[in-house]
């Protein structure tokens, strides 16, 4: 039973990013541009961001259970009942600590993966921006440099990478109108930062000649070679225009595929770092292995021990605490097998045979019982279940302890017999006399010695 909920938007986003892929979803073959890769990596990071946020909100249910039963045990007037309640508090504390440790471990994995993922996103964003560079021929595209030289210029068109980061209204992402679910794609796609120059379109200008060009094979070569035998019309006849060359502008930056899953199955486990393919550098393999661990991290589930006899009686921590506070067991260094089974049967019966019967037996002691606590700026009597902070818990426990000491002292005074009181009075008188005889003032140095008779005898020797 998971006891901590995601926010509604995070749940929707998580479902969109991790749902099983369908034929209408983007596949690895659809991610052909750096812009696609950037959006794919951002979608992956969104999943990890939602997971990181949820892991920071650690559940308090087991800690609260421990708090309630600890206060109830302290407030109980029956030693055996207090022992039973304290054991449940100890069990809840143990499980809470285990859950907190699991959350911390999961959070470390996610953060390590995200740190590396941000590097991949930056590289993809740089490549995608260069990939979007294109040119146009402006109206004022020519300039006479001198009497025999002309210059022709191009301008870069407006660059927009908004589509590379665009999030859909439903919180998901799309590539070419196909839903993007990054956790269902078999291999990690990255934009190769070493091929940034390939991402930029190569500008070219087209000139019109008088004909006769003999090297019209559409391959790039030295200008003089390409222009050999071309007719030499007037410069105004060249009519310069933008030339979009498919052999250069059609090139794309390298998109790499990294195998991080066993069998390239996203539903499977993670490959060991030394078995990751697509990169050769060992440090990069370690980073991709960490990214895989982050992607495979799930929010730890939290469920307390079922509150009924069969489940509680089998918990070692329950048996340990009970052994320490029940008179018939507390002085035993270790229980033998028979004694352990006897204790287990006792616990199974004491905690009842069902959650419903457990509630009938203990709920009024744990949730409904009222204790004094400083809360909301004043001391008041509240139900134990409404005490929700460590400060309130310790305040309530200290007040319960103080009240018990006061009641015990009052009880002793009320039950004392006349003879006991007279004996007590004489004892007090004797103590006063002893104190007086322990004070000596010497004529020579006039100092006072207040000490025990034994030490006084030693000093006077």
Tab-separated table of C-alpha atoms in Angstrom:
chain	number	residue	atom	x	y	z
A	1	UNK	CA	0.000	0.000	0.000
A	2	UNK	CA	1.597	3.227	-1.121
A	3	UNK	CA	0.870	5.940	1.407
A	4	UNK	CA	2.161	9.054	-0.379
A	5	UNK	CA	0.362	10.485	-3.406
A	6	UNK	CA	1.703	12.310	-6.430
A	7	UNK	CA	0.174	15.636	-7.427
A	8	UNK	CA	-2.513	15.174	-10.062
A	9	UNK	CA	-0.510	16.863	-12.819
A	10	UNK	CA	2.571	14.810	-12.019
A	11	UNK	CA	0.498	11.628	-12.166
A	12	UNK	CA	-0.866	12.494	-15.596
A	13	UNK	CA	2.578	13.390	-16.895
A	14	UNK	CA	4.106	10.226	-15.447
A	15	UNK	CA	1.428	8.094	-17.089
A	16	UNK	CA	1.989	9.763	-20.442
A	17	UNK	CA	5.755	9.343	-20.313
A	18	UNK	CA	5.886	5.743	-19.115
A	19	UNK	CA	2.801	4.107	-20.627
A	20	UNK	CA	3.272	1.091	-22.876
A	21	UNK	CA	4.099	2.133	-26.424
A	22	UNK	CA	1.500	1.716	-29.188
A	23	UNK	CA	1.772	1.861	-32.982
A	24	UNK	CA	0.761	5.528	-32.844
A	25	UNK	CA	3.704	6.422	-30.595
A	26	UNK	CA	7.083	7.725	-31.714
A	27	UNK	CA	9.700	5.025	-32.171
A	28	UNK	CA	13.466	5.186	-32.275
A	29	UNK	CA	13.391	5.564	-36.071
A	30	UNK	CA	11.323	8.750	-35.730
A	31	UNK	CA	14.076	10.517	-33.776
A	32	UNK	CA	16.181	11.604	-36.740
A	33	UNK	CA	17.046	15.179	-35.780
A	34	UNK	CA	18.842	16.775	-32.864
A	35	UNK	CA	15.610	18.660	-32.162
A	36	UNK	CA	13.791	15.327	-31.786
A	37	UNK	CA	16.522	14.055	-29.483
A	38	UNK	CA	16.363	17.195	-27.359
A	39	UNK	CA	12.618	16.798	-26.853
A	40	UNK	CA	13.045	13.075	-26.132
A	41	UNK	CA	15.683	13.773	-23.454
A	42	UNK	CA	13.572	16.570	-21.939
A	43	UNK	CA	10.627	14.174	-21.694
A	44	UNK	CA	12.899	11.680	-19.953
A	45	UNK	CA	14.079	14.357	-17.529
A	46	UNK	CA	10.477	15.357	-16.802
A	47	UNK	CA	9.790	11.799	-15.647
A	48	UNK	CA	12.832	11.854	-13.358
A	49	UNK	CA	11.969	15.337	-12.083
A	50	UNK	CA	8.491	14.175	-11.036
A	51	UNK	CA	10.022	11.140	-9.356
A	52	UNK	CA	12.628	13.265	-7.554
A	53	UNK	CA	9.949	15.628	-6.253
A	54	UNK	CA	7.862	12.750	-4.954
A	55	UNK	CA	10.873	11.178	-3.228
A	56	UNK	CA	11.557	14.415	-1.353
A	57	UNK	CA	8.127	14.178	0.263
A	58	UNK	CA	8.929	11.300	2.571
A	59	UNK	CA	5.928	9.519	4.071
A	60	UNK	CA	5.157	10.105	7.736
A	61	UNK	CA	2.497	7.452	8.305
A	62	UNK	CA	4.748	4.928	10.057
A	63	UNK	CA	6.451	7.639	12.103
A	64	UNK	CA	3.012	8.835	13.154
A	65	UNK	CA	1.975	5.290	14.090
A	66	UNK	CA	5.078	4.995	16.266
A	67	UNK	CA	4.301	8.362	17.861
A	68	UNK	CA	0.698	7.428	18.695
A	69	UNK	CA	1.559	4.062	20.220
A	70	UNK	CA	4.515	5.459	22.149
A	71	UNK	CA	2.339	8.114	23.808
A	72	UNK	CA	-0.434	5.592	24.449
A	73	UNK	CA	2.059	3.227	26.084
A	74	UNK	CA	3.335	5.997	28.333
A	75	UNK	CA	-0.204	7.006	29.298
A	76	UNK	CA	-1.360	3.464	30.032
A	77	UNK	CA	-1.922	2.542	33.658
A	78	UNK	CA	-1.511	-1.178	32.990
A	79	UNK	CA	2.037	-2.521	32.666
A	80	UNK	CA	1.181	-5.333	30.253
A	81	UNK	CA	-0.895	-3.086	27.981
A	82	UNK	CA	1.875	-0.497	27.978
A	83	UNK	CA	4.337	-3.207	26.982
A	84	UNK	CA	2.154	-4.357	24.077
A	85	UNK	CA	1.715	-0.796	22.821
A	86	UNK	CA	5.402	0.054	23.163
A	87	UNK	CA	6.333	-2.991	21.072
A	88	UNK	CA	4.126	-1.773	18.215
A	89	UNK	CA	5.765	1.663	18.457
A	90	UNK	CA	9.199	0.053	18.173
A	91	UNK	CA	8.120	-1.967	15.134
A	92	UNK	CA	6.719	1.139	13.422
A	93	UNK	CA	9.918	3.066	14.163
A	94	UNK	CA	12.004	0.292	12.606
A	95	UNK	CA	9.871	0.131	9.480
A	96	UNK	CA	9.840	3.917	9.203
A	97	UNK	CA	13.648	4.011	9.321
A	98	UNK	CA	13.824	1.317	6.619
A	99	UNK	CA	11.437	3.273	4.419
A	100	UNK	CA	13.336	6.521	4.935
A	101	UNK	CA	16.565	4.766	3.952
A	102	UNK	CA	14.924	3.394	0.799
A	103	UNK	CA	13.683	6.877	-0.116
A	104	UNK	CA	17.141	8.378	0.417
A	105	UNK	CA	18.765	5.693	-1.745
A	106	UNK	CA	16.230	6.158	-4.533
A	107	UNK	CA	16.676	9.927	-4.392
A	108	UNK	CA	20.460	9.618	-4.761
A	109	UNK	CA	20.063	7.417	-7.840
A	110	UNK	CA	17.594	9.777	-9.490
A	111	UNK	CA	19.733	12.852	-8.843
A	112	UNK	CA	22.867	11.179	-10.195
A	113	UNK	CA	21.013	10.173	-13.353
A	114	UNK	CA	19.519	13.642	-13.803
A	115	UNK	CA	22.903	15.343	-13.457
A	116	UNK	CA	24.234	13.382	-16.426
A	117	UNK	CA	20.983	13.737	-18.355
A	118	UNK	CA	21.220	17.534	-18.141
A	119	UNK	CA	24.587	17.335	-19.917
A	120	UNK	CA	23.028	15.297	-22.722
A	121	UNK	CA	20.174	17.806	-22.990
A	122	UNK	CA	22.575	20.758	-23.262
A	123	UNK	CA	24.512	19.082	-26.055
A	124	UNK	CA	21.300	18.212	-27.894
A	125	UNK	CA	20.026	21.792	-27.478
A	126	UNK	CA	23.245	23.260	-28.907
A	127	UNK	CA	23.127	20.868	-31.834
A	128	UNK	CA	19.415	21.481	-32.436
A	129	UNK	CA	19.938	25.259	-32.515
A	130	UNK	CA	22.679	24.922	-35.136
A	131	UNK	CA	20.537	22.441	-37.017
A	132	UNK	CA	17.874	25.137	-37.394
A	133	UNK	CA	20.262	27.579	-39.124
A	134	UNK	CA	19.137	28.439	-42.668
A	135	UNK	CA	19.804	31.326	-45.042
A	136	UNK	CA	18.075	33.817	-47.279
A	137	UNK	CA	19.162	36.238	-49.967
A	138	UNK	CA	18.360	39.772	-48.824
A	139	UNK	CA	17.212	42.467	-51.226
A	140	UNK	CA	20.438	44.430	-50.721
A	141	UNK	CA	22.632	41.417	-51.354
A	142	UNK	CA	25.354	42.955	-53.535
A	143	UNK	CA	28.184	45.379	-52.912
A	144	UNK	CA	30.777	46.853	-55.252
A	145	UNK	CA	34.084	46.622	-53.437
A	146	UNK	CA	36.161	48.395	-56.091
A	147	UNK	CA	36.275	48.785	-59.862
A	148	UNK	CA	36.710	45.061	-60.496
A	149	UNK	CA	35.336	43.297	-57.398
A	150	UNK	CA	31.806	42.560	-56.228
A	151	UNK	CA	30.602	40.949	-52.986
A	152	UNK	CA	27.454	38.942	-52.463
A	153	UNK	CA	25.992	38.259	-49.037
A	154	UNK	CA	23.475	35.950	-47.396
A	155	UNK	CA	21.515	36.405	-44.178
A	156	UNK	CA	20.604	33.829	-41.566
A	157	UNK	CA	16.876	33.317	-41.267
A	158	UNK	CA	15.200	33.651	-37.880
A	159	UNK	CA	16.040	30.626	-35.727
A	160	UNK	CA	13.372	29.026	-33.576
A	161	UNK	CA	13.843	25.958	-31.410
A	162	UNK	CA	10.474	26.292	-29.683
A	163	UNK	CA	9.318	23.011	-31.162
A	164	UNK	CA	12.295	21.232	-29.579
A	165	UNK	CA	10.957	21.928	-26.099
A	166	UNK	CA	7.228	22.192	-26.753
A	167	UNK	CA	5.056	20.458	-24.185
A	168	UNK	CA	1.559	19.380	-25.150
A	169	UNK	CA	-1.503	20.588	-23.273
A	170	UNK	CA	-1.868	17.183	-21.618
A	171	UNK	CA	1.646	17.370	-20.189
A	172	UNK	CA	3.238	14.991	-22.687
A	173	UNK	CA	5.489	15.466	-25.704
A	174	UNK	CA	5.163	14.635	-29.397
A	175	UNK	CA	7.502	14.125	-32.339
A	176	UNK	CA	5.976	14.508	-35.793
A	177	UNK	CA	2.493	14.316	-34.218
A	178	UNK	CA	3.365	11.012	-32.511
A	179	UNK	CA	3.266	10.636	-28.722
A	180	UNK	CA	6.746	10.478	-27.218
A	181	UNK	CA	7.219	7.955	-24.407
A	182	UNK	CA	10.946	7.959	-23.679
A	183	UNK	CA	10.939	5.024	-21.281
A	184	UNK	CA	9.618	2.704	-24.000
A	185	UNK	CA	12.379	3.385	-26.555
A	186	UNK	CA	14.925	0.569	-26.691
A	187	UNK	CA	18.127	2.613	-26.828
A	188	UNK	CA	19.110	5.985	-25.426
A	189	UNK	CA	19.302	8.546	-28.238
A	190	UNK	CA	21.895	11.309	-28.011
A	191	UNK	CA	23.120	14.093	-30.283
A	192	UNK	CA	26.842	13.817	-30.922
A	193	UNK	CA	28.489	16.980	-29.620
A	194	UNK	CA	31.555	16.210	-31.735
A	195	UNK	CA	29.582	16.748	-34.949
A	196	UNK	CA	28.270	20.258	-34.300
A	197	UNK	CA	29.762	21.519	-37.579
A	198	UNK	CA	27.647	18.979	-39.436
A	199	UNK	CA	24.539	20.541	-37.941
A	200	UNK	CA	25.034	23.829	-39.766
A	201	UNK	CA	23.694	24.122	-43.293
A	202	UNK	CA	26.419	25.142	-45.768
A	203	UNK	CA	25.503	28.402	-47.510
A	204	UNK	CA	25.861	28.514	-51.303
A	205	UNK	CA	25.169	31.143	-53.974
A	206	UNK	CA	23.992	30.351	-57.458
A	207	UNK	CA	25.283	32.432	-60.422
A	208	UNK	CA	23.884	32.467	-63.931
A	209	UNK	CA	26.514	32.310	-66.707
A	210	UNK	CA	26.463	32.695	-70.450
A	211	UNK	CA	26.592	28.918	-70.897
A	212	UNK	CA	29.380	26.629	-72.076
A	213	UNK	CA	30.346	25.253	-68.641
A	214	UNK	CA	32.157	21.962	-69.216
A	215	UNK	CA	32.279	20.674	-65.613
A	216	UNK	CA	28.555	20.530	-64.917
A	217	UNK	CA	28.739	17.280	-62.901
A	218	UNK	CA	27.190	18.912	-59.786
A	219	UNK	CA	30.199	18.115	-57.610
A	220	UNK	CA	32.032	20.693	-55.516
A	221	UNK	CA	35.530	21.612	-56.741
A	222	UNK	CA	37.803	24.648	-57.050
A	223	UNK	CA	35.879	27.622	-58.439
A	224	UNK	CA	38.220	28.118	-61.393
A	225	UNK	CA	37.768	24.486	-62.364
A	226	UNK	CA	34.009	24.639	-61.973
A	227	UNK	CA	33.819	27.900	-63.989
A	228	UNK	CA	36.053	26.725	-66.837
A	229	UNK	CA	34.628	27.650	-70.257
A	230	UNK	CA	31.538	29.242	-68.716
A	231	UNK	CA	30.420	32.252	-70.725
A	232	UNK	CA	31.561	35.573	-69.305
A	233	UNK	CA	28.483	37.752	-69.457
A	234	UNK	CA	28.214	41.025	-67.641
A	235	UNK	CA	28.124	40.767	-63.866
A	236	UNK	CA	24.503	41.894	-63.813
A	237	UNK	CA	23.606	38.849	-65.867
A	238	UNK	CA	24.814	36.457	-63.165
A	239	UNK	CA	21.616	36.993	-61.151
A	240	UNK	CA	22.951	35.620	-57.822
A	241	UNK	CA	20.461	33.499	-55.907
A	242	UNK	CA	20.441	31.179	-52.910
A	243	UNK	CA	21.469	27.647	-53.790
A	244	UNK	CA	20.230	24.829	-51.554
A	245	UNK	CA	22.602	21.968	-52.144
A	246	UNK	CA	21.168	18.573	-51.136
A	247	UNK	CA	24.653	17.104	-50.798
A	248	UNK	CA	25.603	19.532	-48.012
A	249	UNK	CA	22.398	20.940	-46.560
A	250	UNK	CA	20.871	17.481	-46.374
A	251	UNK	CA	23.440	16.276	-43.857
A	252	UNK	CA	22.398	15.861	-40.242
A	253	UNK	CA	24.429	15.786	-37.046
A	254	UNK	CA	25.208	12.321	-35.846
A	255	UNK	CA	22.505	10.786	-33.655
A	256	UNK	CA	23.985	8.073	-31.448
A	257	UNK	CA	22.223	5.096	-29.897
A	258	UNK	CA	23.418	3.769	-26.551
A	259	UNK	CA	22.388	0.302	-25.382
A	260	UNK	CA	21.793	0.435	-21.616
A	261	UNK	CA	19.048	-2.184	-21.169
A	262	UNK	CA	19.588	-5.935	-21.073
A	263	UNK	CA	18.578	-7.241	-24.486
A	264	UNK	CA	17.685	-3.666	-25.509
A	265	UNK	CA	14.408	-4.211	-23.718
A	266	UNK	CA	13.243	-1.128	-21.784
A	267	UNK	CA	11.124	-3.407	-19.604
A	268	UNK	CA	14.201	-5.415	-18.606
A	269	UNK	CA	17.054	-4.639	-16.285
A	270	UNK	CA	20.138	-2.469	-16.679
A	271	UNK	CA	23.310	-3.665	-18.313
A	272	UNK	CA	26.482	-3.579	-16.225
A	273	UNK	CA	28.615	-0.588	-17.176
A	274	UNK	CA	31.191	-2.715	-19.008
A	275	UNK	CA	28.456	-4.198	-21.225
A	276	UNK	CA	26.998	-0.879	-22.371
A	277	UNK	CA	27.524	-0.327	-26.099
A	278	UNK	CA	27.455	2.813	-28.222
A	279	UNK	CA	30.198	4.531	-26.223
A	280	UNK	CA	33.778	3.441	-25.646
A	281	UNK	CA	34.942	5.725	-22.832
A	282	UNK	CA	34.702	3.901	-19.493
A	283	UNK	CA	33.687	7.009	-17.552
A	284	UNK	CA	30.832	7.599	-20.009
A	285	UNK	CA	29.747	3.983	-19.611
A	286	UNK	CA	29.551	4.520	-15.853
A	287	UNK	CA	27.402	7.614	-16.375
A	288	UNK	CA	25.015	5.825	-18.720
A	289	UNK	CA	24.806	2.969	-16.208
A	290	UNK	CA	23.827	5.513	-13.535
A	291	UNK	CA	21.213	6.978	-15.890
A	292	UNK	CA	19.729	3.519	-16.397
A	293	UNK	CA	19.547	2.981	-12.634
A	294	UNK	CA	17.743	6.309	-12.298
A	295	UNK	CA	15.244	5.372	-15.020
A	296	UNK	CA	14.605	2.043	-13.303
A	297	UNK	CA	14.085	3.625	-9.891
A	298	UNK	CA	10.572	3.333	-8.516
A	299	UNK	CA	9.031	5.080	-5.569
A	300	UNK	CA	9.406	2.739	-2.552
A	301	UNK	CA	6.145	1.404	-1.232
A	302	UNK	CA	5.368	1.763	2.445
A	303	UNK	CA	3.079	-0.453	4.439
A	304	UNK	CA	3.172	-1.020	8.155
A	305	UNK	CA	2.851	-4.393	9.816
A	306	UNK	CA	-0.725	-5.586	9.764
A	307	UNK	CA	-2.248	-4.809	13.149
A	308	UNK	CA	-3.392	-8.253	14.230
A	309	UNK	CA	-1.946	-11.110	16.236
A	310	UNK	CA	-0.555	-13.393	13.561
A	311	UNK	CA	1.491	-10.685	11.834
A	312	UNK	CA	2.662	-8.841	14.947
A	313	UNK	CA	3.626	-11.951	16.909
A	314	UNK	CA	6.133	-13.013	14.243
A	315	UNK	CA	8.100	-9.750	14.187
A	316	UNK	CA	11.484	-10.096	15.983
A	317	UNK	CA	11.397	-6.479	17.181
A	318	UNK	CA	7.987	-7.083	18.786
A	319	UNK	CA	9.253	-10.191	20.573
A	320	UNK	CA	12.415	-8.371	21.673
A	321	UNK	CA	10.571	-5.435	23.245
A	322	UNK	CA	7.992	-7.673	24.933
A	323	UNK	CA	10.755	-9.848	26.369
A	324	UNK	CA	12.374	-6.746	27.839
A	325	UNK	CA	9.311	-5.430	29.653
A	326	UNK	CA	7.340	-8.469	30.846
A	327	UNK	CA	8.547	-9.684	34.284
A	328	UNK	CA	8.564	-13.359	33.354
A	329	UNK	CA	10.988	-12.733	30.480
A	330	UNK	CA	12.991	-9.604	31.250
A	331	UNK	CA	15.756	-11.319	33.242
A	332	UNK	CA	16.389	-14.038	30.674
A	333	UNK	CA	19.476	-13.484	28.548
A	334	UNK	CA	18.088	-15.597	25.718
A	335	UNK	CA	14.875	-17.525	25.204
A	336	UNK	CA	14.989	-21.140	24.113
A	337	UNK	CA	12.815	-22.426	21.287
A	338	UNK	CA	9.976	-23.471	23.576
A	339	UNK	CA	9.948	-20.141	25.418
A	340	UNK	CA	10.002	-18.236	22.139
A	341	UNK	CA	7.006	-20.173	20.855
A	342	UNK	CA	5.165	-19.616	24.141
A	343	UNK	CA	5.839	-15.891	23.833
A	344	UNK	CA	4.684	-15.881	20.205
A	345	UNK	CA	1.412	-17.589	21.109
A	346	UNK	CA	0.886	-15.114	23.933
A	347	UNK	CA	1.395	-12.209	21.521
A	348	UNK	CA	-0.872	-13.723	18.892
A	349	UNK	CA	-3.657	-13.950	21.439
A	350	UNK	CA	-2.938	-10.579	23.051
A	351	UNK	CA	-3.018	-8.723	19.734
A	352	UNK	CA	-6.244	-10.551	18.718
A	353	UNK	CA	-7.090	-12.545	15.622
A	354	UNK	CA	-8.087	-9.708	13.266
A	355	UNK	CA	-7.599	-6.024	12.564
A	356	UNK	CA	-11.199	-5.372	13.545
A	357	UNK	CA	-10.783	-7.019	16.950
A	358	UNK	CA	-7.434	-5.296	17.418
A	359	UNK	CA	-9.152	-1.945	16.855
A	360	UNK	CA	-11.845	-2.805	19.384
A	361	UNK	CA	-9.222	-3.678	21.989
A	362	UNK	CA	-6.690	-0.895	21.456
A	363	UNK	CA	-8.220	1.949	19.442
A	364	UNK	CA	-9.696	3.711	22.461
A	365	UNK	CA	-6.263	3.627	24.114
A	366	UNK	CA	-4.378	4.932	21.088
A	367	UNK	CA	-6.580	7.289	19.109
A	368	UNK	CA	-9.391	8.334	21.412
A	369	UNK	CA	-7.544	8.723	24.698
A	370	UNK	CA	-6.870	12.330	25.671
A	371	UNK	CA	-3.621	13.651	27.102
A	372	UNK	CA	-2.322	17.079	28.074
A	373	UNK	CA	-0.066	18.807	25.544
A	374	UNK	CA	1.072	22.287	24.604
A	375	UNK	CA	-0.576	22.810	21.227
A	376	UNK	CA	-1.678	25.872	19.287
A	377	UNK	CA	-0.244	28.227	21.872
A	378	UNK	CA	-1.785	26.702	24.975
A	379	UNK	CA	-1.853	23.597	27.167
A	380	UNK	CA	-4.924	21.559	26.354
A	381	UNK	CA	-6.361	18.079	26.494
A	382	UNK	CA	-6.340	16.451	23.050
A	383	UNK	CA	-6.763	12.994	21.552
A	384	UNK	CA	-3.460	11.209	21.035
A	385	UNK	CA	-4.176	10.897	17.315
A	386	UNK	CA	-4.046	14.685	16.922
A	387	UNK	CA	-0.447	14.907	18.163
A	388	UNK	CA	1.548	15.050	14.932
A	389	UNK	CA	4.958	16.624	15.580
A	390	UNK	CA	8.041	15.518	17.533
A	391	UNK	CA	7.781	18.643	19.711
A	392	UNK	CA	4.180	17.864	20.659
A	393	UNK	CA	5.083	14.238	21.295
A	394	UNK	CA	7.926	15.051	23.702
A	395	UNK	CA	5.805	17.654	25.453
A	396	UNK	CA	3.006	15.134	25.976
A	397	UNK	CA	5.414	12.430	27.169
A	398	UNK	CA	7.046	14.765	29.688
A	399	UNK	CA	3.644	15.793	31.087
A	400	UNK	CA	2.517	12.171	31.368
A	401	UNK	CA	5.756	11.285	33.174
A	402	UNK	CA	5.429	14.254	35.550
A	403	UNK	CA	1.813	13.387	36.359
A	404	UNK	CA	2.748	9.785	37.108
A	405	UNK	CA	5.518	10.860	39.476
A	406	UNK	CA	3.148	13.237	41.254
A	407	UNK	CA	0.479	10.535	41.569
A	408	UNK	CA	3.023	8.052	42.917
A	409	UNK	CA	4.268	10.508	45.525
A	410	UNK	CA	0.726	11.393	46.593
A	411	UNK	CA	-0.153	7.713	46.838
A	412	UNK	CA	2.803	7.040	49.151
A	413	UNK	CA	1.784	9.846	51.486
A	414	UNK	CA	-1.834	8.725	51.593
A	415	UNK	CA	-0.991	5.096	52.410
A	416	UNK	CA	1.573	5.810	55.167
A	417	UNK	CA	0.474	4.532	58.715
A	418	UNK	CA	0.788	6.680	61.901
A	419	UNK	CA	3.748	4.544	63.056
A	420	UNK	CA	5.452	5.050	59.655
A	421	UNK	CA	4.862	8.804	59.884
A	422	UNK	CA	6.262	8.904	63.484
A	423	UNK	CA	9.264	6.845	62.387
A	424	UNK	CA	9.733	9.209	59.499
A	425	UNK	CA	9.628	12.211	61.840
A	426	UNK	CA	12.271	10.668	64.134
A	427	UNK	CA	14.422	9.895	61.113
A	428	UNK	CA	14.254	13.524	60.069
A	429	UNK	CA	15.204	14.626	63.616
A	430	UNK	CA	18.180	12.252	63.629
A	431	UNK	CA	19.302	13.592	60.251
A	432	UNK	CA	19.175	17.110	61.658
A	433	UNK	CA	21.299	16.030	64.648
A	434	UNK	CA	23.827	14.311	62.420
A	435	UNK	CA	24.117	17.400	60.281
A	436	UNK	CA	24.780	19.545	63.346
A	437	UNK	CA	27.525	17.243	64.642
A	438	UNK	CA	29.200	17.339	61.246
A	439	UNK	CA	29.814	21.064	61.528
A	440	UNK	CA	32.938	21.984	63.560
A	441	UNK	CA	34.526	25.364	63.946
A	442	UNK	CA	38.162	25.424	65.122
A	443	UNK	CA	39.543	28.259	67.244
A	444	UNK	CA	42.748	28.457	65.251
A	445	UNK	CA	41.468	28.847	61.712
A	446	UNK	CA	37.670	29.184	62.087
A	447	UNK	CA	36.704	26.939	59.075
A	448	UNK	CA	33.633	24.764	58.802
A	449	UNK	CA	33.753	21.086	57.692
A	450	UNK	CA	30.565	19.679	56.255
A	451	UNK	CA	31.130	16.131	55.161
A	452	UNK	CA	30.331	12.507	55.799
A	453	UNK	CA	31.290	10.923	59.172
A	454	UNK	CA	33.853	8.627	57.540
A	455	UNK	CA	35.633	11.441	55.737
A	456	UNK	CA	35.418	13.622	58.850
A	457	UNK	CA	37.224	10.966	60.881
A	458	UNK	CA	39.995	10.823	58.303
A	459	UNK	CA	40.429	14.600	58.327
A	460	UNK	CA	40.646	14.765	62.133
A	461	UNK	CA	43.369	12.109	62.450
